[in-house]
Short mmCIF file of C-alpha atoms and ligand atoms in Angstrom, two decimals:
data_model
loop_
_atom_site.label_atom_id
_atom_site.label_comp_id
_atom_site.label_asym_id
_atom_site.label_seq_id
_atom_site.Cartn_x
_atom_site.Cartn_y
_atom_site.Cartn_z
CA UNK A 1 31.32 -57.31 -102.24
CA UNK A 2 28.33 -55.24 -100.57
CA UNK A 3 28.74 -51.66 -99.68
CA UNK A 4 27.07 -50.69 -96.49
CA UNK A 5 27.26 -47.08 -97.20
CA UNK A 6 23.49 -46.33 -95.81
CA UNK A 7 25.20 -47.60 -92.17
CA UNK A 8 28.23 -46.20 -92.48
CA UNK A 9 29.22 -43.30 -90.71
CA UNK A 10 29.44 -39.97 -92.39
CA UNK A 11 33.57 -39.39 -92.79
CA UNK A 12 35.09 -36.87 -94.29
CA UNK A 13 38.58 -36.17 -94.81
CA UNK A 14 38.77 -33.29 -92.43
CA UNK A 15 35.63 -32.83 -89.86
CA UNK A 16 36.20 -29.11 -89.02
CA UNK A 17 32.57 -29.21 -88.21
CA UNK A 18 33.09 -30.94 -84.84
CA UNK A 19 35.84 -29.26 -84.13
CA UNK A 20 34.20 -26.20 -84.52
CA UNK A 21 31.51 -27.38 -82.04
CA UNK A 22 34.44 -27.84 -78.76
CA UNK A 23 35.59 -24.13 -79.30
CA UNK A 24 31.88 -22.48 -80.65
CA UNK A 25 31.35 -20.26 -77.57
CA UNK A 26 35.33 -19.07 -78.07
CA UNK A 27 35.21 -18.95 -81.58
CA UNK A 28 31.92 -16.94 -81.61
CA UNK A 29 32.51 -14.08 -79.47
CA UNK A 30 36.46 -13.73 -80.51
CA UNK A 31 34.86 -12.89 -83.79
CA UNK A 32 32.05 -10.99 -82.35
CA UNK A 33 34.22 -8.78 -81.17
CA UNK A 34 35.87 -8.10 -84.18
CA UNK A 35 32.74 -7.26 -85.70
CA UNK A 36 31.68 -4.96 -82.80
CA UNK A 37 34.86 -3.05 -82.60
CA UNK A 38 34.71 -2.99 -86.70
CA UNK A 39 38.87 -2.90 -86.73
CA UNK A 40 38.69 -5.47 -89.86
CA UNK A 41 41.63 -4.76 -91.45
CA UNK A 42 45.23 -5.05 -89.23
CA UNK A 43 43.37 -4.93 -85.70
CA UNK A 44 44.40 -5.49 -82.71
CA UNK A 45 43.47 -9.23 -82.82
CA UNK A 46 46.31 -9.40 -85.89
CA UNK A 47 49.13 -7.85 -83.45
CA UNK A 48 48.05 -10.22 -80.50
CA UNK A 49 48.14 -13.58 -83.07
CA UNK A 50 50.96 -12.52 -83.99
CA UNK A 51 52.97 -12.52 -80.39
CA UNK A 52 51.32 -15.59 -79.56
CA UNK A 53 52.24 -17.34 -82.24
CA UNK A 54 56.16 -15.96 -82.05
CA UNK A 55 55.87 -17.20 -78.46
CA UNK A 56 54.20 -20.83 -79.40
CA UNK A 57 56.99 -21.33 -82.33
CA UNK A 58 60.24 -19.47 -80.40
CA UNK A 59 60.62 -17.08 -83.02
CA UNK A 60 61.63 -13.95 -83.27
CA UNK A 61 59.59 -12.23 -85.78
CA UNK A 62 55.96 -13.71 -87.40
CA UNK A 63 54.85 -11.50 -90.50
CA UNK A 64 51.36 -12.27 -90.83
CA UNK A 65 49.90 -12.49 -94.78
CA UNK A 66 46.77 -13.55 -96.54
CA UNK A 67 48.07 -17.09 -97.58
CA UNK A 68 50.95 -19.71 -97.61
CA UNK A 69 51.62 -18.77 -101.01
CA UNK A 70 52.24 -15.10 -100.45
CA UNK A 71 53.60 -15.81 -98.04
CA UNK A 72 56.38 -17.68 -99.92
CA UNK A 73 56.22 -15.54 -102.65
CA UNK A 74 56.71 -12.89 -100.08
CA UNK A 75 59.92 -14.08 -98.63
CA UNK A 76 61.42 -14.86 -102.18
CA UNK A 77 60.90 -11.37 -102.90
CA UNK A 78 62.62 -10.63 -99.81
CA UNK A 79 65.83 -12.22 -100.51
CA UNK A 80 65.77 -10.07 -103.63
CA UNK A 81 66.18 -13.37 -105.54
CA UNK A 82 66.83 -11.90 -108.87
CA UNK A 83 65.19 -14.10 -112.36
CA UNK A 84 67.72 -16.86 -113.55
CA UNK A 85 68.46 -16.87 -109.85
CA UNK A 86 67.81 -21.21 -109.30
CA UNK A 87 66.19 -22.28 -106.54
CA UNK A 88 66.20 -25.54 -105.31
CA UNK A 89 62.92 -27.60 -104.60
CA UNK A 90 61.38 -30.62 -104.03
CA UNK A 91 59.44 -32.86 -107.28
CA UNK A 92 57.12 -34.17 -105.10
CA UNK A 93 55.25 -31.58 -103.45
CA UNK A 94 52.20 -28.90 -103.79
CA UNK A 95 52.63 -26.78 -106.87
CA UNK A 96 52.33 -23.88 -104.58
CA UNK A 97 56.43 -24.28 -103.67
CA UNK A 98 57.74 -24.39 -107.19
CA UNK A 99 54.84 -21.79 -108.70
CA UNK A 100 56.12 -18.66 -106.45
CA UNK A 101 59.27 -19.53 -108.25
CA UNK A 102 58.26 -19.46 -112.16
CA UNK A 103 56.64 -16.67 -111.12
CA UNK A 104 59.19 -14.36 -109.94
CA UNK A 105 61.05 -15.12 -113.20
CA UNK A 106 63.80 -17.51 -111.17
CA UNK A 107 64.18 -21.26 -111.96
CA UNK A 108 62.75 -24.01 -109.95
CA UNK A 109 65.14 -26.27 -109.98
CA UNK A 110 63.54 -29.64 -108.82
CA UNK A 111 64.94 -32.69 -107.45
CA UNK A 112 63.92 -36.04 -105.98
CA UNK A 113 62.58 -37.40 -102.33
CA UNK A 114 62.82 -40.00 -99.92
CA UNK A 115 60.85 -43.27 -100.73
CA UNK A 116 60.39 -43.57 -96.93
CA UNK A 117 59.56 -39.82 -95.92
CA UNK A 118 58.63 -37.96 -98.75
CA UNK A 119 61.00 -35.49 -98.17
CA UNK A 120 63.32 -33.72 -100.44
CA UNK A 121 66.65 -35.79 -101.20
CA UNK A 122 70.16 -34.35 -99.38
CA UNK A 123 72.17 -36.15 -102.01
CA UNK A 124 70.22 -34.57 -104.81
CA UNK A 125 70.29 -31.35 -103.47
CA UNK A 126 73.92 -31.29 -103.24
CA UNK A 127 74.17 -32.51 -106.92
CA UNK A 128 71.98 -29.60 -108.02
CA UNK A 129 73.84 -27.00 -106.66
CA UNK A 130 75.37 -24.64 -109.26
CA UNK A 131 76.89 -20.90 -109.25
CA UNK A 132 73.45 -20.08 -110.13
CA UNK A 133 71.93 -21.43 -106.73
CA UNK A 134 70.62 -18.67 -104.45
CA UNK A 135 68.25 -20.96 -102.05
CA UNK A 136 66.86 -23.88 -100.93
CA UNK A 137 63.24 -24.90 -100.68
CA UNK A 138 62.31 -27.91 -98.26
CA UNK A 139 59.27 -28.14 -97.68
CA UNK A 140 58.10 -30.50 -94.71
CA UNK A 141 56.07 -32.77 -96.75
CA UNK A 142 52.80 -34.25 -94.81
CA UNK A 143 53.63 -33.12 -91.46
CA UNK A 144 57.23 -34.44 -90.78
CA UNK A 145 60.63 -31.95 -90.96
CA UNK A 146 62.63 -32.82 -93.92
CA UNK A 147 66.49 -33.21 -93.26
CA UNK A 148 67.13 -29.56 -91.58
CA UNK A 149 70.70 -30.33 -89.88
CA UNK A 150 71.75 -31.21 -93.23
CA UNK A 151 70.06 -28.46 -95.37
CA UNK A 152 71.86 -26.02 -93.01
CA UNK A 153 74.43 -27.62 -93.54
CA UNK A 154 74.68 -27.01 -97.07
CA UNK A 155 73.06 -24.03 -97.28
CA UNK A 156 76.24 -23.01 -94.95
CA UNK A 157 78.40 -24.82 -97.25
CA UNK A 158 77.37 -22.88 -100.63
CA UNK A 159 76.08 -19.85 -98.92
CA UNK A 160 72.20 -20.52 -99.65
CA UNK A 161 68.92 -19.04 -98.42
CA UNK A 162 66.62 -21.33 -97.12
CA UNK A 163 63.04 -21.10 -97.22
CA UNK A 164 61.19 -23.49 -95.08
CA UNK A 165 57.50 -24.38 -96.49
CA UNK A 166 55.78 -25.21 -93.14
CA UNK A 167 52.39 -24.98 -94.64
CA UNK A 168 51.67 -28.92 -93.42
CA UNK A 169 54.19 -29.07 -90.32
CA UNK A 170 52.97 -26.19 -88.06
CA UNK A 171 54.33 -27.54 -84.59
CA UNK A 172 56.69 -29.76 -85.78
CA UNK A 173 59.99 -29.87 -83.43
CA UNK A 174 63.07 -30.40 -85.49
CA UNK A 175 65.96 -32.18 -83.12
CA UNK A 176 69.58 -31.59 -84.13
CA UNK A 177 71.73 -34.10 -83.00
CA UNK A 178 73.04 -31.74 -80.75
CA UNK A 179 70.01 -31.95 -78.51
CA UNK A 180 68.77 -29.12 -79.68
CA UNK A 181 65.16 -28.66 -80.14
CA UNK A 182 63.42 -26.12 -82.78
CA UNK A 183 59.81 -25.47 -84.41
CA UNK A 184 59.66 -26.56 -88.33
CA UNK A 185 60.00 -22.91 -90.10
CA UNK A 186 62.22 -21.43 -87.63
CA UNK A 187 65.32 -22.91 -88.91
CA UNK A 188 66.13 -21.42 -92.13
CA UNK A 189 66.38 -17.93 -93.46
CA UNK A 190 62.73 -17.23 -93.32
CA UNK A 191 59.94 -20.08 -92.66
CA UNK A 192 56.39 -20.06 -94.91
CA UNK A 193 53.55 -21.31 -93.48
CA UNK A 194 49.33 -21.07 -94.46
CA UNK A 195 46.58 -20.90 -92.35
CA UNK A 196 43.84 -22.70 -95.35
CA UNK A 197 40.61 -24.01 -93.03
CA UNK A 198 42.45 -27.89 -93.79
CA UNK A 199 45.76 -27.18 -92.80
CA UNK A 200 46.84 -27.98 -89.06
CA UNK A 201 46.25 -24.55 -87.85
CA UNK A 202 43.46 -23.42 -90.16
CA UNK A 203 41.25 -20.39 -90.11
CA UNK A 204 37.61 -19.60 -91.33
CA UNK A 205 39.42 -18.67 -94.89
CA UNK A 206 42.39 -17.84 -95.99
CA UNK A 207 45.42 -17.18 -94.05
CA UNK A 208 49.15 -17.18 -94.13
CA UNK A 209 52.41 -15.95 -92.58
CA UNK A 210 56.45 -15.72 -92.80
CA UNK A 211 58.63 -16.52 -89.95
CA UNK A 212 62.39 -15.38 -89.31
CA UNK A 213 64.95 -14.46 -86.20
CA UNK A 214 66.28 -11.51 -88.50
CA UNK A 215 65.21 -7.97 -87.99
CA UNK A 216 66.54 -6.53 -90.72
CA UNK A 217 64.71 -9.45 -92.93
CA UNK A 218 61.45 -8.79 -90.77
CA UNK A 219 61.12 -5.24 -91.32
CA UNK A 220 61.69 -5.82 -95.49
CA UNK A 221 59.51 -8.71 -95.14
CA UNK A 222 56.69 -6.48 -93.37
CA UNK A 223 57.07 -3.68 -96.13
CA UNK A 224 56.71 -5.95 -99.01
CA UNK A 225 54.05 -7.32 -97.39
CA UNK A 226 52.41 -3.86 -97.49
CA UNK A 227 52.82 -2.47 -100.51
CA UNK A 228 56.82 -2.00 -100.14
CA UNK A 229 55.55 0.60 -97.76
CA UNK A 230 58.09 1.83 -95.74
CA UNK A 231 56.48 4.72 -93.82
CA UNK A 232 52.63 5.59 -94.73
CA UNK A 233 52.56 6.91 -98.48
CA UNK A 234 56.39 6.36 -98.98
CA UNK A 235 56.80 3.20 -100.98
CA UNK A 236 60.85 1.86 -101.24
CA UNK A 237 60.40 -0.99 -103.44
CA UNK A 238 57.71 -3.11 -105.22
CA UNK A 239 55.41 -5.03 -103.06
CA UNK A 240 52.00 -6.88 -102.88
CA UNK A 241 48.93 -6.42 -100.70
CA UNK A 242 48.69 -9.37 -98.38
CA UNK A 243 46.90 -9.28 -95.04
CA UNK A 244 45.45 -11.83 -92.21
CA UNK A 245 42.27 -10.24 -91.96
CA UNK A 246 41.91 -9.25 -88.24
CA UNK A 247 38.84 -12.18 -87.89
CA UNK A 248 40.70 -15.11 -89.18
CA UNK A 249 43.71 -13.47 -86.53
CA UNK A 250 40.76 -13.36 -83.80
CA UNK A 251 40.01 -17.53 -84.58
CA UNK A 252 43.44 -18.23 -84.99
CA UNK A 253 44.15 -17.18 -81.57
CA UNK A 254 41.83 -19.28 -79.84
CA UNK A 255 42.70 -22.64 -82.18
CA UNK A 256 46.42 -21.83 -81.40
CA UNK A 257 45.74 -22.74 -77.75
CA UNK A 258 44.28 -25.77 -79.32
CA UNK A 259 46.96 -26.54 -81.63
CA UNK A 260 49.52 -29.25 -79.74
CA UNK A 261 45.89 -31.09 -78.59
CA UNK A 262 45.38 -31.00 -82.39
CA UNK A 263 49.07 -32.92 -83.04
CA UNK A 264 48.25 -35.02 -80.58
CA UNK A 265 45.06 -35.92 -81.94
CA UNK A 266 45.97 -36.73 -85.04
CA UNK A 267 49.09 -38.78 -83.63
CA UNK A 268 46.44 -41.30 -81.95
CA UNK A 269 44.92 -41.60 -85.06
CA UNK A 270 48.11 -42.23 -86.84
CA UNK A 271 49.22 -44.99 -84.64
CA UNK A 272 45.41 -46.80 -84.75
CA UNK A 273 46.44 -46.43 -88.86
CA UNK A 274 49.82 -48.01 -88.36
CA UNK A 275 48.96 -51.06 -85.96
CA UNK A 276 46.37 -51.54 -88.66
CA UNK A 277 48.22 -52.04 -91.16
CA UNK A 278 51.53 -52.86 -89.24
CA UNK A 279 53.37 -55.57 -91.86
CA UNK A 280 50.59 -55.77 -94.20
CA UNK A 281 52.32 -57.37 -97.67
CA UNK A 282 50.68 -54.46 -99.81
CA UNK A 283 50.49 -51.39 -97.26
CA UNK A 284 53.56 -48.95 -96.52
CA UNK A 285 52.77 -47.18 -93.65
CA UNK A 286 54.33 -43.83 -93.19
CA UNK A 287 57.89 -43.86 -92.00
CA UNK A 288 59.19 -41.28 -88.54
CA UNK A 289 61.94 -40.40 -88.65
CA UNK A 290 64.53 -39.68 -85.30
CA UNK A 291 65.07 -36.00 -85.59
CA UNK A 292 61.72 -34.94 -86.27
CA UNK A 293 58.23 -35.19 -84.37
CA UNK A 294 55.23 -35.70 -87.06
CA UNK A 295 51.90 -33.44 -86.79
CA UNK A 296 50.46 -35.92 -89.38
CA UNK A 297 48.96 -33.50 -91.86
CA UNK A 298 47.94 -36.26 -94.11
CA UNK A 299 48.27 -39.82 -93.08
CA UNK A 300 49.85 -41.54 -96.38
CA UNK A 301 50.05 -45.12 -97.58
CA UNK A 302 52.23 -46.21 -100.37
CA UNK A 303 50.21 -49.21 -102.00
CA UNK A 304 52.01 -52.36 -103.25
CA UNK A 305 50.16 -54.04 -106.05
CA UNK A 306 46.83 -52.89 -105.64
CA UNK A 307 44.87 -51.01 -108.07
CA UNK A 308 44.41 -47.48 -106.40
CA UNK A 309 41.39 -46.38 -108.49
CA UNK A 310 39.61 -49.53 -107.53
CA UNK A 311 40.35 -49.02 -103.69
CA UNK A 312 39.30 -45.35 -104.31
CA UNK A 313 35.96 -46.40 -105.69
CA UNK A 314 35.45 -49.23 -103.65
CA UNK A 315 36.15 -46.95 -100.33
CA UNK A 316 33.67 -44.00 -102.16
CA UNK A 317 30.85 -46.60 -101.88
CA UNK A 318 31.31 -47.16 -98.93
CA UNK A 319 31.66 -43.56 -97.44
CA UNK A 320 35.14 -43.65 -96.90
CA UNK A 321 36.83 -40.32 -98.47
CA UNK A 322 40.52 -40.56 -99.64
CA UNK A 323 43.14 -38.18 -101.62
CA UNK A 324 45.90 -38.16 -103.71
CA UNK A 325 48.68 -35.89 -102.69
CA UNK A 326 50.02 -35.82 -105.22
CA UNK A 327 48.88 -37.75 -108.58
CA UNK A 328 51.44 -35.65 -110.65
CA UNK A 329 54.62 -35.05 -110.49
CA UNK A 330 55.74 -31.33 -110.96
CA UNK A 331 57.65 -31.93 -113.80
CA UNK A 332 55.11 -33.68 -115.92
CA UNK A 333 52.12 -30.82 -115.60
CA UNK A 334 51.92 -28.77 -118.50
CA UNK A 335 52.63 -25.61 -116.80
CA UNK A 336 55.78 -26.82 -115.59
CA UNK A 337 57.26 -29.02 -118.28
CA UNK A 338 60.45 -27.92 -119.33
CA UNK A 339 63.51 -29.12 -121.87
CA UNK A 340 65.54 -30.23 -118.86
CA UNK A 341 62.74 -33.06 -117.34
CA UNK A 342 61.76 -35.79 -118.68
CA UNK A 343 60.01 -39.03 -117.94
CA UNK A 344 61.93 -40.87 -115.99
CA UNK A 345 64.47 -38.47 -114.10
CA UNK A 346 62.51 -38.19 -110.46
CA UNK A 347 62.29 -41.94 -110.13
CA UNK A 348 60.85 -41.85 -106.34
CA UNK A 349 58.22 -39.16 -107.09
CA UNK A 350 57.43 -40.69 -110.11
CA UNK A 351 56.16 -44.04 -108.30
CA UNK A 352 55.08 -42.08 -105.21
CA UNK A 353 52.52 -40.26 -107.34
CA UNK A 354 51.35 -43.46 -108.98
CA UNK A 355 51.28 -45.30 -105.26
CA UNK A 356 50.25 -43.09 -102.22
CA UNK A 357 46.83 -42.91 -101.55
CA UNK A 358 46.05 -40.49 -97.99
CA UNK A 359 43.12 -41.60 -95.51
CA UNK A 360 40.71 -39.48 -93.73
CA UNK A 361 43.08 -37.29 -91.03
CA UNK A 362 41.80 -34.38 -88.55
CA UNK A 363 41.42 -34.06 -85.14
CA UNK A 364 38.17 -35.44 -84.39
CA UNK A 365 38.45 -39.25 -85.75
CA UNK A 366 37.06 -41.27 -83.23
CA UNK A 367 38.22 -45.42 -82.94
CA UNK A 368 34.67 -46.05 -84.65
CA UNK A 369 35.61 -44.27 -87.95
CA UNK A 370 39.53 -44.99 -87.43
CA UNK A 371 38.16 -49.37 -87.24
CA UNK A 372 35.70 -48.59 -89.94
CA UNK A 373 37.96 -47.10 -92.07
CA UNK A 374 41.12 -49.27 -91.79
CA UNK A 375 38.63 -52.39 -91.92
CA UNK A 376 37.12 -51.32 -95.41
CA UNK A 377 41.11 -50.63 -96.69
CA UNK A 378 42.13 -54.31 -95.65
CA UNK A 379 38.65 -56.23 -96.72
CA UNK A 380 39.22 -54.42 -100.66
CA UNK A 381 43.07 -55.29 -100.13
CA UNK A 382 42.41 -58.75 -99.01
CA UNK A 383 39.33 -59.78 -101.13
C1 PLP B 1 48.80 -25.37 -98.65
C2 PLP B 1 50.18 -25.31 -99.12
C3 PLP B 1 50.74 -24.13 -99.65
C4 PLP B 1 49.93 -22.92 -99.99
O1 PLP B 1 49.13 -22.39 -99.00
P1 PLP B 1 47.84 -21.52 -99.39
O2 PLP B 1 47.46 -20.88 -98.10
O3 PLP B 1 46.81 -22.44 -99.93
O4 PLP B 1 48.27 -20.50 -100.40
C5 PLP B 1 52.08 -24.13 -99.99
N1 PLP B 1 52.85 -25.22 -99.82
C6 PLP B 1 52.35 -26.37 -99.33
C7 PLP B 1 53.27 -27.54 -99.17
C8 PLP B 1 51.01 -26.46 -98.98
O5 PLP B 1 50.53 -27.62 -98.52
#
């Protein structure tokens, strides 16, 4: 087979380039004026993010922070999760989740997913729940809410925190079966989310922040935040330094406005990928569920017999990026490994890792790319 890479268009997996472009004159003088009013550090831009995005999401308190994983780390801290403390999570997700977890001295205690949504197992949840079980984890895998109805549910049940990791589902709407509509991290305890350039709501570097509807929660969160600062000098427990600098809080604010044009975006781009490769023998297209909307953080095939590495290659030749979230399970990386995992116990994540493969996914794929893209996975697939 030829590659035609010298006529291909240039792809990438995220074109925040372009996207840049639509919102330059906004972007540019929101961070102008940062720089003119030099109020870098917890400015007024910070406050203002920070009531539009409790508006956008319906919540009421958003705790900026300097990243998703503070911000997780954050909210564990929070719940004054104590070490030996276990904490529920899913295998098959960014190390991130389970990190904050081993770090604070409590024990990740993983379990499996869906083979259709990638999200964390109810089932196996329930069956990991000890005396020793202080919270819950989901994390909304890829852009879709995992199972919240029955994580609350449970959580109820056994009298668990839940920490939602939002970091790929900002925007998602969560339906009960009640009718009832809410935004993915506004359900549990506290919600996590991160503002990384790539991530659906992405800044010009690192950003985070911690959602909940309790005050009491909200003010401890804040302090920890800050140095476990409770009034300027007086420090009433053991915190961390984690900020949204006031110019990633300045662009945030404008690509907020931006951000359900965004979903939408990559929702056309989604279907195009589905009809594509609608009934294909060898494809698994993602699977939506009822109860949740998808914001399609990464669009994410499941090959049937088809040697990945080759497709990989074969699509690198011909200027087609693509990514594997996630080539290794949790419980098989060295930093993780741990006398009660082995090979063999997280069945689903176990072949997920050796079968997804993600395609280029942003906002600014145009049909071109989107039939240039799906036609160079189908001619390696069908060769
Ligand atoms: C990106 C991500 C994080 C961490 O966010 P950072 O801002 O990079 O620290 C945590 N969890 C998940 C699922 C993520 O995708």
């Amino acid at each position: 087979m030829t590659t035609d890479q010298k006529t291909a268009p240039k792809i990438q997996m995220v074109d925040l380039k372009t996207q840049y472009e639509k919102i330059k004159t906004e972007v540019d003088s929101a961070i102008q004026q940062v720089i003119e009013n030099t109020t870098f550090i917890n400015g007024p831009e910070v406050k203002s993010f920070q009531a539009d995005l409790e508006k956008y999401l319906g919540v009421k308190h958003v705790i900026p922070c300097a990243n998703g994983t503070d911000a997780l780390q954050i909210a564990m801290m929070a719940l004054d999760l104590k070490p030996g403390d276990e904490v529920i999570t899913a295998n098959f997700t960014y190390v991130a989740t389970a990190e904050v977890i081993a770090l604070l001295g409590l024990t990740p205690v993983l379990v499996d997913v869906y083979p259709d949504t990638f999200d964390i197992n109810i089932e196996a949840i329930e069956k990991a729940i000890t005396p020793k079980t202080k919270a819950i984890v989901p994390v909304h895998l890829f852009g879709q809410c995992a199972n919240m109805e029955a994580i609350m549910q449970l959580a109820l049940k056994h009298k668990l925190y839940v920490i939602e990791d939002t970091a790929q589902a900002i925007g998602a709407d969560f339906t009960f079966r009640n009718g009832e509509t809410k935004k993915a991290g506004t359900i549990g305890t506290v919600g996590c989310t991160s503002f990384f350039p790539s991530k659906n709501l992405g800044c010009y570097g690192d950003g985070g922040a911690i959602y909940t509807n309790d005050d009491v929660l909200a003010a401890k969160l804040r302090m920890i935040a800050n140095h476990g600062q409770s009034v300027q000098y007086v420090h009433d427990s053991i915190g961390v330094n984690s900020r949204l600098d006031s110019i990633q809080a300045a662009i945030l604010r404008v690509k907020l406005k931006h951000l359900d044009e965004y979903a939408a975006a990559r929702n056309k781009a989604a279907d195009y990928y589905d009809k594509a490769f609608a009934n294909h023998p060898n494809l698994k297209t993602p699977v939506r569920v009822k109860n949740s909307n998808h914001v399609f953080h990464q669009y994410t095939l499941q090959l049937k017999n088809v040697d990945r590495s080759a497709l990989r290659e074969f699509l690198s030749a011909n200027g087609v990026p693509a990514m594997i979230y996630y080539p290794i399970p949790l419980h098989m990386q060295k930093a993780y490994t741990d006398a009660r995992y082995k090979a063999g116990d997280f069945p689903v994540t176990e072949a997920l890792c050796a079968s997804v493969i993600s395609l280029p996914m942003h906002t600014e794929l145009t049909e071109d790319t989107l039939s240039y893209v799906t036609s160079k996975v189908l001619a390696f697939i069908n060769q």
